[in-house]
Structures are given as structure tokens and as C-alpha cells.
mmCIF file of C-alpha atoms in Angstrom:
data_model
loop_
_atom_site.group_PDB
_atom_site.id
_atom_site.type_symbol
_atom_site.label_atom_id
_atom_site.label_comp_id
_atom_site.label_asym_id
_atom_site.label_seq_id
_atom_site.Cartn_x
_atom_site.Cartn_y
_atom_site.Cartn_z
ATOM 1 C CA MET A 16 -20.806 36.589 200.344
ATOM 2 C CA TYR A 17 -17.902 36.053 197.937
ATOM 3 C CA ASP A 18 -15.914 33.015 199.004
ATOM 4 C CA MET A 19 -12.473 31.994 197.759
ATOM 5 C CA ALA A 20 -13.804 30.012 194.793
ATOM 6 C CA ALA A 21 -15.610 33.082 193.460
ATOM 7 C CA ILE A 22 -12.722 35.427 194.273
ATOM 8 C CA THR A 23 -10.106 33.251 192.567
ATOM 9 C CA THR A 24 -12.387 32.870 189.559
ATOM 10 C CA TRP A 25 -12.685 36.650 189.223
ATOM 11 C CA ILE A 26 -8.921 37.056 189.616
ATOM 12 C CA GLU A 27 -8.419 34.440 186.902
ATOM 13 C CA PHE A 28 -10.914 36.280 184.682
ATOM 14 C CA ALA A 29 -9.123 39.608 185.239
ATOM 15 C CA VAL A 30 -5.704 38.141 184.458
ATOM 16 C CA ARG A 31 -7.087 36.373 181.383
ATOM 17 C CA TRP A 32 -8.571 39.692 180.231
ATOM 18 C CA VAL A 33 -5.194 41.394 180.589
ATOM 19 C CA HIS A 34 -3.523 38.495 178.795
ATOM 20 C CA VAL A 35 -5.871 38.726 175.820
ATOM 21 C CA ILE A 36 -5.523 42.528 175.600
ATOM 22 C CA THR A 37 -1.717 42.466 175.711
ATOM 23 C CA ALA A 38 -1.592 39.532 173.278
ATOM 24 C CA ILE A 39 -3.728 41.489 170.808
ATOM 25 C CA ALA A 40 -1.328 44.427 171.128
ATOM 26 C CA TRP A 41 1.763 42.242 170.665
ATOM 27 C CA ILE A 42 0.411 40.174 167.784
ATOM 28 C CA GLY A 43 -1.076 43.230 166.109
ATOM 29 C CA SER A 44 2.190 45.194 166.184
ATOM 30 C CA SER A 45 4.154 42.102 165.126
ATOM 31 C CA PHE A 46 1.931 41.422 162.122
ATOM 32 C CA TYR A 47 1.928 45.095 161.178
ATOM 33 C CA PHE A 48 5.720 45.446 161.172
ATOM 34 C CA ILE A 49 6.241 42.152 159.325
ATOM 35 C CA ALA A 50 3.809 43.303 156.619
ATOM 36 C CA LEU A 51 5.404 46.774 156.581
ATOM 37 C CA ASP A 52 8.929 45.396 156.214
ATOM 38 C CA LEU A 53 7.946 43.006 153.431
ATOM 39 C CA GLY A 54 5.941 45.653 151.591
ATOM 40 C CA LEU A 55 8.536 48.444 151.552
ATOM 41 C CA HIS A 56 9.490 49.840 148.151
ATOM 42 C CA ARG A 57 13.231 49.292 147.998
ATOM 43 C CA ASP A 58 13.643 50.201 144.334
ATOM 44 C CA ARG A 59 13.643 53.933 144.982
ATOM 45 C CA ASN A 60 16.714 56.127 145.416
ATOM 46 C CA LEU A 61 15.745 57.929 148.600
ATOM 47 C CA GLN A 62 17.601 61.121 149.487
ATOM 48 C CA SER A 63 17.279 60.260 153.166
ATOM 49 C CA GLY A 64 19.402 57.144 152.664
ATOM 50 C CA ALA A 65 16.597 54.924 153.919
ATOM 51 C CA ASP A 66 16.423 51.300 152.771
ATOM 52 C CA GLY A 67 12.803 51.595 151.669
ATOM 53 C CA GLU A 68 9.550 53.474 152.071
ATOM 54 C CA GLU A 69 5.805 53.026 151.970
ATOM 55 C CA TRP A 70 2.795 55.322 151.956
ATOM 56 C CA GLN A 71 -0.211 54.240 154.026
ATOM 57 C CA VAL A 72 -3.622 55.665 154.807
ATOM 58 C CA HIS A 73 -5.521 55.154 158.057
ATOM 59 C CA GLY A 74 -7.834 57.098 160.309
ATOM 60 C CA GLY A 75 -8.394 59.920 157.855
ATOM 61 C CA GLY A 76 -4.696 60.679 157.344
ATOM 62 C CA PHE A 77 -1.663 59.641 155.318
ATOM 63 C CA TYR A 78 1.535 58.158 156.738
ATOM 64 C CA HIS A 79 4.931 58.188 155.066
ATOM 65 C CA VAL A 80 7.017 55.368 156.559
ATOM 66 C CA GLN A 81 10.738 54.889 155.892
ATOM 67 C CA LYS A 82 13.020 52.131 157.159
ATOM 68 C CA TYR A 83 16.742 52.558 157.734
ATOM 69 C CA LEU A 84 18.716 49.350 157.337
ATOM 70 C CA VAL A 85 20.977 50.135 160.279
ATOM 71 C CA ALA A 86 19.902 53.506 161.673
ATOM 72 C CA PRO A 87 19.460 57.140 160.624
ATOM 73 C CA SER A 88 22.429 59.464 160.663
ATOM 74 C CA GLN A 89 21.085 61.155 163.768
ATOM 75 C CA MET A 90 19.223 59.376 166.529
ATOM 76 C CA PRO A 91 15.780 60.937 167.209
ATOM 77 C CA ASP A 92 14.910 62.012 170.737
ATOM 78 C CA ASP A 93 11.468 60.383 170.760
ATOM 79 C CA LEU A 94 12.277 56.831 169.678
ATOM 80 C CA ILE A 95 9.443 54.396 170.436
ATOM 81 C CA TRP A 96 10.388 50.868 171.572
ATOM 82 C CA PHE A 97 7.905 48.042 171.013
ATOM 83 C CA LYS A 98 8.687 45.703 173.876
ATOM 84 C CA TRP A 99 6.126 45.876 176.656
ATOM 85 C CA GLU A 100 3.480 44.284 174.455
ATOM 86 C CA SER A 101 5.602 41.134 174.484
ATOM 87 C CA TYR A 102 6.657 41.320 178.122
ATOM 88 C CA SER A 103 3.122 41.971 179.386
ATOM 89 C CA THR A 104 1.725 39.111 177.340
ATOM 90 C CA TRP A 105 4.223 36.641 178.788
ATOM 91 C CA LEU A 106 3.918 37.898 182.369
ATOM 92 C CA SER A 107 0.104 37.775 182.332
ATOM 93 C CA GLY A 108 0.203 34.365 180.625
ATOM 94 C CA PHE A 109 2.555 32.976 183.256
ATOM 95 C CA ALA A 110 0.335 34.410 186.001
ATOM 96 C CA LEU A 111 -2.605 32.591 184.394
ATOM 97 C CA LEU A 112 -0.547 29.393 184.252
ATOM 98 C CA ILE A 113 0.000 29.680 188.008
ATOM 99 C CA LEU A 114 -3.639 30.472 188.804
ATOM 100 C CA VAL A 115 -5.185 27.715 186.698
ATOM 101 C CA TYR A 116 -2.636 24.948 186.317
ATOM 102 C CA TYR A 117 -0.341 25.276 189.336
ATOM 103 C CA LEU A 118 -2.896 26.155 192.011
ATOM 104 C CA GLY A 119 -5.358 23.762 190.364
ATOM 105 C CA ALA A 120 -2.759 21.132 189.486
ATOM 106 C CA GLU A 121 -4.701 18.233 190.999
ATOM 107 C CA PHE A 122 -7.610 18.855 188.641
ATOM 108 C CA TYR A 123 -6.143 20.487 185.529
ATOM 109 C CA LEU A 124 -2.445 19.612 185.314
ATOM 110 C CA VAL A 125 -2.138 16.048 186.596
ATOM 111 C CA ASP A 126 -4.005 13.119 185.069
ATOM 112 C CA PRO A 127 -3.173 9.887 186.958
ATOM 113 C CA ARG A 128 -4.232 7.855 183.908
ATOM 114 C CA ILE A 129 -1.351 9.419 181.963
ATOM 115 C CA ALA A 130 1.304 9.942 184.643
ATOM 116 C CA ASP A 131 0.732 9.613 188.381
ATOM 117 C CA LEU A 132 2.690 12.700 189.387
ATOM 118 C CA ALA A 133 2.728 14.580 192.657
ATOM 119 C CA THR A 134 1.717 18.224 192.361
ATOM 120 C CA TRP A 135 5.250 19.463 192.988
ATOM 121 C CA GLN A 136 6.620 17.092 190.353
ATOM 122 C CA ALA A 137 4.176 18.299 187.706
ATOM 123 C CA ILE A 138 4.891 21.962 188.456
ATOM 124 C CA GLY A 139 8.632 21.254 188.412
ATOM 125 C CA ILE A 140 8.377 19.585 185.008
ATOM 126 C CA SER A 141 6.360 22.531 183.738
ATOM 127 C CA LEU A 142 8.896 25.143 184.853
ATOM 128 C CA ALA A 143 11.927 23.122 183.769
ATOM 129 C CA SER A 144 10.472 22.536 180.312
ATOM 130 C CA LEU A 145 9.936 26.263 179.717
ATOM 131 C CA VAL A 146 13.534 27.028 180.701
ATOM 132 C CA PHE A 147 14.836 24.120 178.610
ATOM 133 C CA GLY A 148 12.906 25.327 175.566
ATOM 134 C CA TRP A 149 14.579 28.721 175.497
ATOM 135 C CA ILE A 150 18.106 27.451 176.225
ATOM 136 C CA ALA A 151 17.944 24.709 173.572
ATOM 137 C CA TYR A 152 16.443 26.991 170.936
ATOM 138 C CA ASP A 153 18.821 29.870 171.639
ATOM 139 C CA GLN A 154 21.937 27.687 171.541
ATOM 140 C CA ILE A 155 20.912 26.123 168.229
ATOM 141 C CA CYS A 156 20.255 29.571 166.734
ATOM 142 C CA LYS A 157 23.660 30.827 167.873
ATOM 143 C CA SER A 158 25.542 27.780 166.561
ATOM 144 C CA LYS A 159 26.825 27.370 162.999
ATOM 145 C CA PHE A 160 23.805 25.141 162.419
ATOM 146 C CA GLY A 161 21.618 28.223 162.767
ATOM 147 C CA ASN A 162 23.245 30.004 159.837
ATOM 148 C CA ASP A 163 20.872 28.229 157.449
ATOM 149 C CA ASN A 164 17.389 29.567 158.203
ATOM 150 C CA THR A 165 15.538 26.763 156.400
ATOM 151 C CA ARG A 166 17.478 24.073 158.214
ATOM 152 C CA LEU A 167 16.970 25.915 161.485
ATOM 153 C CA MET A 168 13.191 26.092 160.996
ATOM 154 C CA ILE A 169 13.028 22.364 160.279
ATOM 155 C CA VAL A 170 14.943 21.538 163.473
ATOM 156 C CA LEU A 171 12.735 23.912 165.450
ATOM 157 C CA TYR A 172 9.667 22.125 164.096
ATOM 158 C CA VAL A 173 11.100 18.733 165.125
ATOM 159 C CA ILE A 174 11.722 20.081 168.642
ATOM 160 C CA LEU A 175 8.149 21.370 168.873
ATOM 161 C CA VAL A 176 6.703 18.026 167.759
ATOM 162 C CA GLY A 177 8.916 16.248 170.278
ATOM 163 C CA MET A 178 7.707 18.553 173.045
ATOM 164 C CA ALA A 179 4.098 17.961 171.975
ATOM 165 C CA TYR A 180 4.586 14.222 172.443
ATOM 166 C CA PHE A 181 6.407 14.774 175.743
ATOM 167 C CA TYR A 182 3.728 17.018 177.214
ATOM 168 C CA THR A 183 0.915 14.634 176.235
ATOM 169 C CA SER A 184 2.864 11.844 177.958
ATOM 170 C CA VAL A 185 3.069 13.585 181.345
ATOM 171 C CA PHE A 186 0.153 16.040 181.637
ATOM 172 C CA SER A 187 -3.597 15.987 181.080
ATOM 173 C CA GLY A 188 -4.575 16.619 177.456
ATOM 174 C CA ARG A 189 -5.849 20.087 178.276
ATOM 175 C CA ALA A 190 -2.648 21.026 180.126
ATOM 176 C CA ALA A 191 -0.430 19.427 177.489
ATOM 177 C CA LEU A 192 -1.562 21.619 174.595
ATOM 178 C CA LEU A 193 -1.648 24.691 176.803
ATOM 179 C CA HIS A 194 1.929 23.995 177.889
ATOM 180 C CA LEU A 195 3.044 23.539 174.301
ATOM 181 C CA GLY A 196 1.630 26.996 173.642
ATOM 182 C CA ALA A 197 3.412 28.382 176.715
ATOM 183 C CA PHE A 198 6.647 26.661 175.625
ATOM 184 C CA THR A 199 6.448 28.317 172.202
ATOM 185 C CA ALA A 200 5.310 31.705 173.524
ATOM 186 C CA SER A 201 8.178 31.712 176.038
ATOM 187 C CA ILE A 202 10.648 31.305 173.182
ATOM 188 C CA MET A 203 8.956 34.148 171.312
ATOM 189 C CA SER A 204 8.969 36.541 174.263
ATOM 190 C CA ALA A 205 12.528 35.580 175.204
ATOM 191 C CA ASN A 206 13.543 36.403 171.635
ATOM 192 C CA VAL A 207 12.350 39.942 172.265
ATOM 193 C CA PHE A 208 13.854 40.250 175.756
ATOM 194 C CA PHE A 209 17.224 38.540 175.272
ATOM 195 C CA ILE A 210 17.990 39.102 171.570
ATOM 196 C CA ILE A 211 15.948 41.699 169.688
ATOM 197 C CA MET A 212 15.934 44.475 172.311
ATOM 198 C CA PRO A 213 19.610 44.102 173.411
ATOM 199 C CA ASN A 214 20.724 44.160 169.770
ATOM 200 C CA GLN A 215 18.757 47.329 169.164
ATOM 201 C CA ARG A 216 20.288 48.915 172.269
ATOM 202 C CA ILE A 217 23.771 48.135 170.936
ATOM 203 C CA VAL A 218 22.931 49.904 167.687
ATOM 204 C CA VAL A 219 21.570 52.943 169.548
ATOM 205 C CA ALA A 220 24.645 53.098 171.811
ATOM 206 C CA ASP A 221 26.988 52.939 168.809
ATOM 207 C CA LEU A 222 25.154 55.789 167.103
ATOM 208 C CA LYS A 223 25.243 57.968 170.200
ATOM 209 C CA ALA A 224 28.991 57.280 170.534
ATOM 210 C CA GLY A 225 29.610 58.180 166.906
ATOM 211 C CA ARG A 226 30.427 54.616 165.856
ATOM 212 C CA THR A 227 29.047 52.849 162.793
ATOM 213 C CA PRO A 228 26.700 50.077 163.998
ATOM 214 C CA ASP A 229 27.388 46.531 162.857
ATOM 215 C CA ALA A 230 24.622 45.313 160.540
ATOM 216 C CA LYS A 231 24.829 41.804 162.056
ATOM 217 C CA TYR A 232 22.738 42.876 165.033
ATOM 218 C CA GLY A 233 19.836 43.811 162.802
ATOM 219 C CA LYS A 234 20.213 40.561 160.862
ATOM 220 C CA ILE A 235 20.058 38.457 164.032
ATOM 221 C CA ALA A 236 17.051 40.383 165.331
ATOM 222 C CA LYS A 237 15.218 39.937 162.042
ATOM 223 C CA GLN A 238 15.856 36.162 162.115
ATOM 224 C CA ARG A 239 14.264 35.875 165.560
ATOM 225 C CA SER A 240 11.410 38.170 164.533
ATOM 226 C CA THR A 241 10.727 35.931 161.528
ATOM 227 C CA HIS A 242 10.546 32.885 163.795
ATOM 228 C CA ASN A 243 8.034 34.709 165.979
ATOM 229 C CA ASN A 244 6.014 35.530 162.877
ATOM 230 C CA TYR A 245 5.577 31.874 161.934
ATOM 231 C CA LEU A 246 4.906 30.715 165.502
ATOM 232 C CA THR A 247 2.197 33.227 166.374
ATOM 233 C CA LEU A 248 -0.846 31.508 164.832
ATOM 234 C CA PRO A 249 -0.113 28.048 166.315
ATOM 235 C CA VAL A 250 0.316 29.647 169.755
ATOM 236 C CA ILE A 251 -3.125 31.247 169.481
ATOM 237 C CA PHE A 252 -4.642 27.878 168.501
ATOM 238 C CA LEU A 253 -2.972 26.126 171.444
ATOM 239 C CA MET A 254 -4.109 28.797 173.890
ATOM 240 C CA LEU A 255 -7.707 28.407 172.680
ATOM 241 C CA SER A 256 -7.559 24.603 172.595
ATOM 242 C CA ASN A 257 -8.466 24.199 176.290
ATOM 243 C CA HIS A 258 -12.035 25.235 175.358
ATOM 244 C CA TYR A 259 -12.374 22.447 172.769
ATOM 245 C CA PRO A 260 -12.062 18.826 173.946
ATOM 246 C CA LEU A 261 -11.893 17.620 170.341
ATOM 247 C CA ALA A 262 -8.474 19.276 170.209
ATOM 248 C CA PHE A 263 -7.019 18.275 173.577
ATOM 249 C CA ALA A 264 -8.894 15.103 174.592
ATOM 250 C CA SER A 265 -8.059 13.010 171.533
ATOM 251 C CA GLU A 266 -5.361 10.370 171.873
ATOM 252 C CA MET A 267 -3.838 12.000 168.789
ATOM 253 C CA ASN A 268 -3.625 15.441 170.426
ATOM 254 C CA TRP A 269 0.170 15.603 169.988
ATOM 255 C CA LEU A 270 -0.191 14.945 166.252
ATOM 256 C CA ILE A 271 -2.956 17.526 166.004
ATOM 257 C CA ALA A 272 -0.555 20.064 167.525
ATOM 258 C CA ALA A 273 2.143 19.043 165.022
ATOM 259 C CA LEU A 274 -0.209 19.727 162.111
ATOM 260 C CA VAL A 275 -1.271 23.050 163.605
ATOM 261 C CA PHE A 276 2.332 24.255 163.426
ATOM 262 C CA LEU A 277 2.354 23.361 159.720
ATOM 263 C CA MET A 278 -0.868 25.328 159.260
ATOM 264 C CA GLY A 279 0.846 28.303 160.832
ATOM 265 C CA VAL A 280 3.556 28.057 158.179
ATOM 266 C CA THR A 281 1.169 27.771 155.221
ATOM 267 C CA ILE A 282 -1.035 30.643 156.392
ATOM 268 C CA ARG A 283 1.850 32.994 157.135
ATOM 269 C CA HIS A 284 3.622 32.032 153.891
ATOM 270 C CA TYR A 285 0.607 33.225 151.939
ATOM 271 C CA PHE A 286 0.375 36.584 153.682
ATOM 272 C CA ASN A 287 4.133 37.132 153.710
ATOM 273 C CA SER A 288 4.302 36.434 149.968
ATOM 274 C CA VAL A 289 1.445 38.806 149.190
ATOM 275 C CA HIS A 290 2.873 41.562 151.388
ATOM 276 C CA ALA A 291 6.281 41.163 149.748
ATOM 277 C CA ARG A 292 4.675 41.322 146.281
ATOM 278 C CA GLN A 293 6.119 37.899 145.472
ATOM 279 C CA GLY A 294 2.995 36.439 143.979
ATOM 280 C CA ASN A 295 -0.293 35.004 145.188
ATOM 281 C CA PRO A 296 0.455 31.424 146.362
ATOM 282 C CA THR A 297 -3.132 30.191 146.525
ATOM 283 C CA TRP A 298 -1.850 26.617 146.839
ATOM 284 C CA THR A 299 -1.421 27.424 150.531
ATOM 285 C CA TRP A 300 -5.218 27.615 150.841
ATOM 286 C CA LEU A 301 -5.582 24.014 149.731
ATOM 287 C CA ALA A 302 -2.664 22.895 151.891
ATOM 288 C CA THR A 303 -4.176 24.617 154.936
ATOM 289 C CA ALA A 304 -7.618 23.126 154.253
ATOM 290 C CA LEU A 305 -6.183 19.603 153.895
ATOM 291 C CA LEU A 306 -4.225 19.978 157.123
ATOM 292 C CA PHE A 307 -7.363 21.133 158.924
ATOM 293 C CA ILE A 308 -9.382 18.224 157.525
ATOM 294 C CA ALA A 309 -6.676 15.866 158.790
ATOM 295 C CA ILE A 310 -6.939 17.500 162.220
ATOM 296 C CA ILE A 311 -10.713 17.019 162.256
ATOM 297 C CA TRP A 312 -10.292 13.344 161.346
ATOM 298 C CA LEU A 313 -7.626 12.790 163.998
ATOM 299 C CA SER A 314 -9.839 14.380 166.640
ATOM 300 C CA THR A 315 -12.777 12.047 165.987
ATOM 301 C CA ALA A 316 -11.566 8.871 164.295
ATOM 302 C CA PRO A 317 -9.588 7.149 167.065
ATOM 303 C CA MET A 318 -11.762 8.141 170.045
ATOM 304 C CA PHE A 319 -9.626 5.943 172.264
ATOM 305 C CA ARG A 320 -9.762 6.826 175.933
ATOM 306 C CA ALA A 321 -7.950 5.389 178.899
ATOM 307 C CA GLU A 322 -10.396 3.699 181.241
ATOM 308 C CA GLU A 323 -11.619 6.199 183.795
ATOM 309 C CA PRO A 324 -11.991 5.160 187.452
ATOM 310 C CA GLN A 325 -15.522 4.998 188.810
ATOM 311 C CA GLN A 326 -14.626 5.827 192.415
ATOM 312 C CA ALA A 327 -13.149 9.169 193.474
ATOM 313 C CA SER A 328 -9.508 9.299 194.479
ATOM 314 C CA GLY A 329 -6.835 11.899 195.111
ATOM 315 C CA ALA A 330 -8.084 15.479 195.299
ATOM 316 C CA ALA A 331 -11.611 14.427 194.270
ATOM 317 C CA LEU A 332 -11.921 12.113 197.284
ATOM 318 C CA ARG A 333 -12.442 15.055 199.656
ATOM 319 C CA PHE A 334 -15.549 16.126 197.759
ATOM 320 C CA ALA A 335 -16.878 12.580 197.433
ATOM 321 C CA GLN A 336 -16.608 12.094 201.206
ATOM 322 C CA ALA A 337 -18.156 15.455 202.137
ATOM 323 C CA ASP A 338 -21.596 15.644 203.698
ATOM 324 C CA GLY A 339 -24.329 15.868 201.093
ATOM 325 C CA PHE A 340 -22.406 14.286 198.221
ATOM 326 C CA GLY A 341 -24.938 11.483 197.776
ATOM 327 C CA ARG A 342 -27.737 13.988 197.344
ATOM 328 C CA VAL A 343 -25.629 16.170 194.991
ATOM 329 C CA GLN A 344 -24.794 13.121 192.901
ATOM 330 C CA ASP A 345 -28.510 12.448 192.501
ATOM 331 C CA ILE A 346 -29.148 16.106 191.534
ATOM 332 C CA VAL A 347 -26.349 16.210 188.973
ATOM 333 C CA THR A 348 -27.326 12.843 187.539
ATOM 334 C CA GLY A 349 -30.920 13.992 187.136
ATOM 335 C CA ARG A 350 -30.318 17.564 185.965
ATOM 336 C CA CYS A 351 -26.957 17.549 184.174
ATOM 337 C CA SER A 352 -25.960 14.063 183.026
ATOM 338 C CA MET A 353 -28.264 13.973 180.014
ATOM 339 C CA CYS A 354 -25.833 16.405 178.355
ATOM 340 C CA HIS A 355 -22.613 15.777 180.270
ATOM 341 C CA ALA A 356 -22.332 12.166 179.214
ATOM 342 C CA ALA A 357 -20.212 9.941 177.007
ATOM 343 C CA ASP A 358 -23.300 9.617 174.818
ATOM 344 C CA PRO A 359 -25.407 12.773 175.418
ATOM 345 C CA GLY A 360 -29.154 12.242 175.395
ATOM 346 C CA TRP A 361 -29.969 15.825 174.430
ATOM 347 C CA GLU A 362 -30.834 16.240 170.768
ATOM 348 C CA GLY A 363 -28.132 18.003 168.795
ATOM 349 C CA LEU A 364 -25.308 17.259 171.242
ATOM 350 C CA LEU A 365 -22.687 14.817 169.997
ATOM 351 C CA TRP A 366 -20.167 15.339 172.808
ATOM 352 C CA ALA A 367 -20.349 16.486 176.400
ATOM 353 C CA PRO A 368 -20.025 20.306 176.585
ATOM 354 C CA LYS A 369 -16.392 21.288 177.270
ATOM 355 C CA GLY A 370 -15.625 17.572 177.463
ATOM 356 C CA ILE A 371 -16.959 17.440 181.042
ATOM 357 C CA ARG A 372 -18.822 14.221 181.817
ATOM 358 C CA LEU A 373 -20.883 13.929 184.994
ATOM 359 C CA GLU A 374 -21.990 10.305 185.146
ATOM 360 C CA THR A 375 -19.805 8.730 187.840
ATOM 361 C CA GLU A 376 -18.716 9.523 191.362
ATOM 362 C CA TYR A 377 -15.209 10.270 190.095
ATOM 363 C CA GLN A 378 -16.398 12.655 187.377
ATOM 364 C CA ILE A 379 -18.785 14.569 189.623
ATOM 365 C CA ALA A 380 -16.292 14.922 192.482
ATOM 366 C CA SER A 381 -13.551 15.978 190.067
ATOM 367 C CA ALA A 382 -15.766 18.756 188.672
ATOM 368 C CA ALA A 383 -16.793 20.032 192.105
ATOM 369 C CA LYS A 384 -15.672 23.628 191.602
ATOM 370 C CA GLN A 385 -17.309 23.922 188.166
ATOM 371 C CA ILE A 386 -20.567 22.468 189.492
ATOM 372 C CA TYR A 387 -20.481 24.836 192.454
ATOM 373 C CA LEU A 388 -19.841 27.937 190.341
ATOM 374 C CA GLN A 389 -22.022 27.043 187.350
ATOM 375 C CA ALA A 390 -25.042 25.546 189.127
ATOM 376 C CA GLY A 391 -24.613 26.496 192.783
ATOM 377 C CA ILE A 392 -23.928 30.198 193.159
ATOM 378 C CA THR A 393 -24.945 31.132 189.597
ATOM 379 C CA ASN A 394 -27.687 29.929 187.282
ATOM 380 C CA ALA A 395 -25.399 29.415 184.293
ATOM 381 C CA MET A 396 -26.107 25.694 184.251
ATOM 382 C CA PRO A 397 -28.251 24.020 183.167
ATOM 383 C CA PRO A 398 -28.525 26.493 180.259
ATOM 384 C CA ALA A 399 -31.836 28.353 180.443
ATOM 385 C CA ASN A 400 -32.577 25.900 183.275
ATOM 386 C CA LEU A 401 -33.900 23.454 180.683
ATOM 387 C CA SER A 402 -33.810 20.558 183.156
ATOM 388 C CA HIS A 403 -35.643 22.623 185.808
ATOM 389 C CA MET A 404 -33.084 22.618 188.619
ATOM 390 C CA GLU A 405 -34.835 23.905 191.746
ATOM 391 C CA PRO A 406 -33.438 26.669 194.031
ATOM 392 C CA THR A 407 -33.340 24.155 196.887
ATOM 393 C CA GLU A 408 -31.173 21.863 194.762
ATOM 394 C CA ARG A 409 -28.752 24.694 194.045
ATOM 395 C CA ALA A 410 -28.603 25.399 197.779
ATOM 396 C CA GLU A 411 -27.719 21.747 198.432
ATOM 397 C CA ILE A 412 -24.838 21.995 195.956
ATOM 398 C CA VAL A 413 -23.512 25.091 197.767
ATOM 399 C CA ALA A 414 -23.833 23.410 201.163
ATOM 400 C CA TRP A 415 -21.971 20.307 199.920
ATOM 401 C CA PHE A 416 -19.115 22.352 198.420
ATOM 402 C CA ASN A 417 -18.746 24.413 201.605
ATOM 403 C CA ALA A 418 -18.765 21.248 203.709
ATOM 404 C CA ALA A 419 -15.899 19.838 201.672
ATOM 405 C CA ASN A 420 -13.868 23.009 202.220
ATOM 406 C CA LYS A 421 -14.268 23.322 205.984
#
């Protein structure tokens, strides 16, 4: 009895699961090696010629780790390359972008109140922006301007803020922050694929050929790895933001994203300093807290919203015109709208769950798939069936959704 809505939802769930698993692997290895590199003891005269060493304990055993600035005198046969964590994270993330935002562009990507784009236009902008992000970033890094790391980081931040404003000017709030995360993550993964791994292969090839590797390749790779280190936490925030309307539905969502990138810097600066034994900069705690307080204020203070149409249009029109919609509208209004409202009537709720309001024809028709999945074929909504939705009412929702998809 699984129809396409259920099947695509399970496929999306499976891909999201893979994406989270691979992201954990990539972020975990990235954080570990950044901490390892910063924490190495470089004040020891090591007979091996290594640049530094560190002793670690984990899992009931002791590990003796040494880092060679360029490479050891003899290349080991069992060299492990950390690359597929990054590649798999990007590939699964892009697959999720297709499943949710490209195939569901009419509902999740395009918001006519922001920019009345055709589906193909929105998808084209999405793809072009990801390609543009890497090319612009890479060219700046490779130019003389990129020789100064501090200056480079400032310019990168300006580009990210500019892209935040751009995305919120063309896409729905939810899609805008997600795309900013994809834009940043694409740069990070491309750093691994186009810069870090090729540079390491050059070093390995030189060693096998008996040549002395040029240290510049390691320096370039470390610069890109450092950028990835500071961008990781904001990317995680942006990827989670689609679950929290206070982050993506505010008119100040682009500014919220800008402050999140600064939080990423303050948080990572603290840990990097501690790992490098360069002090305990607790001022970063206060800076991070103040930035987060500013984000909270920005998410609630303005509360400006573009006027939403009352009548269904575009993709939602098909569901509004389907047989049984009038009855479904009555069911949703009676069973769901006390919570999914601009001013929820349920005690303890200040905002509609997930930012989904179900008070007008437009809102109900636009949320057709969610209503079908959450209240039609499953009993997820209303939670604990607090509003006493009857089995016959759930059957009417299923019949209406199927009628719209004939």
C-alpha cells in the first residue's frame, strides 16, 4: 500500500541518515586532526626526524603519534587517506538537495512572495551559485590577495554574508539558509577534492620518485584545512535551521546567518587555542553568548512577514481544487489549527510547530503532503491525538490527497 509520497519520504529519510553518518565521520576526523596538529610537542629532538609527537590514550591502549612536516624518508605501504568522509558527505547532501528542494521546488524552494521564479529558474540559480562559490573562493585563495590569511578570512566572511542576503532575496527562508550551508559545505568538500588530496598525491609521487617534496603543497593544504575548521560549526547550524522557523522565517534570517559564522569563529578559536596550549581565551565564551543573544533577539523582535495570500495558487491550486478539499479544510481547521496558527490557542505554544500554519485555504493546500503523511496514513498528528481526530477523518484526508494526484 506504499504510494509515491511514502516511498519518496523513506528514500529521503535513508539519504538523510547516510548524510548525517558521513558528516559525523568527516567532522569527527577533521576536528581530531586539527586538535592533534595543534597539540603536537614540537620542542623535542626526535630521532625519527618528525616535526612533532603526541602520546594519547583511548580504548584501553596507548597511541604514539608523530607528524612529518613533509613526509617520512620512506613511504609506508599502508598509507590511509582521509577523503571519502568528505566526498560521501557532499554527495549525500547534494542528493538530499535534489530530493527535497529540487523535486519539491514548488513548495520548499520557491516562495512567490520573495521571488516569483519558475521551478527551472530556481534550480538553475541553486546550481549556478554552488559552482560560483567554489570558483570565486578558489581564485581569491590562489591570488596574491590570499597570501595574508587574516585578510583572506575577512573577505571570505564578506562573501558569505553577501550570499546570505542573496539567497534570502530569491528563495524561501527555509531554502535560503539551507543553500547557504550547501554553498559553504561545497567549498569545504571542494577544498579536499581539488586542493588537499592532489597536493598530497604530488608529495607521495615525489617521494616514490626519489625527489624532495616541495613544502608549499603542505602549506597550501593546511590553509584550506584551517578554513574548513572554522566553517564546520556554521554549516551544521545552517543544516539544522530548516527545523526551526525562528532561524529561517525571520525577516532578519540573513543577518542571523552572518552572526552564526562569527560564532563559529569564536567557538573554534577557543578550542584551537586550548589545543595549541596558547592559553585559555574565556572571553570567547562571552562573545559567543552575546552573539547568540543577538540572534535570539533578531529572530523574534521584528516579526515582519510578507502578506500571505488567502487563496491557493500555483502548485497548491491542484490540491485546493481536488474533490474533498472543503471537507479536509473543515477537518484541519477543527483538529489542527488551534496549534498551527499565527497565534496558537494551545497553552504553552508560542509559535506554530515547525512554522507550519493551517488556517487558510492557501496554507492547507500548500501543506498537503505533510497533512497526508502526518495525519492521513500515520497517526503522528495531532500529537497523542489530543484533538480526537477520527479514523474516518483520516480516511477523508487520504482520499482527498489521492484525488489530487490522479
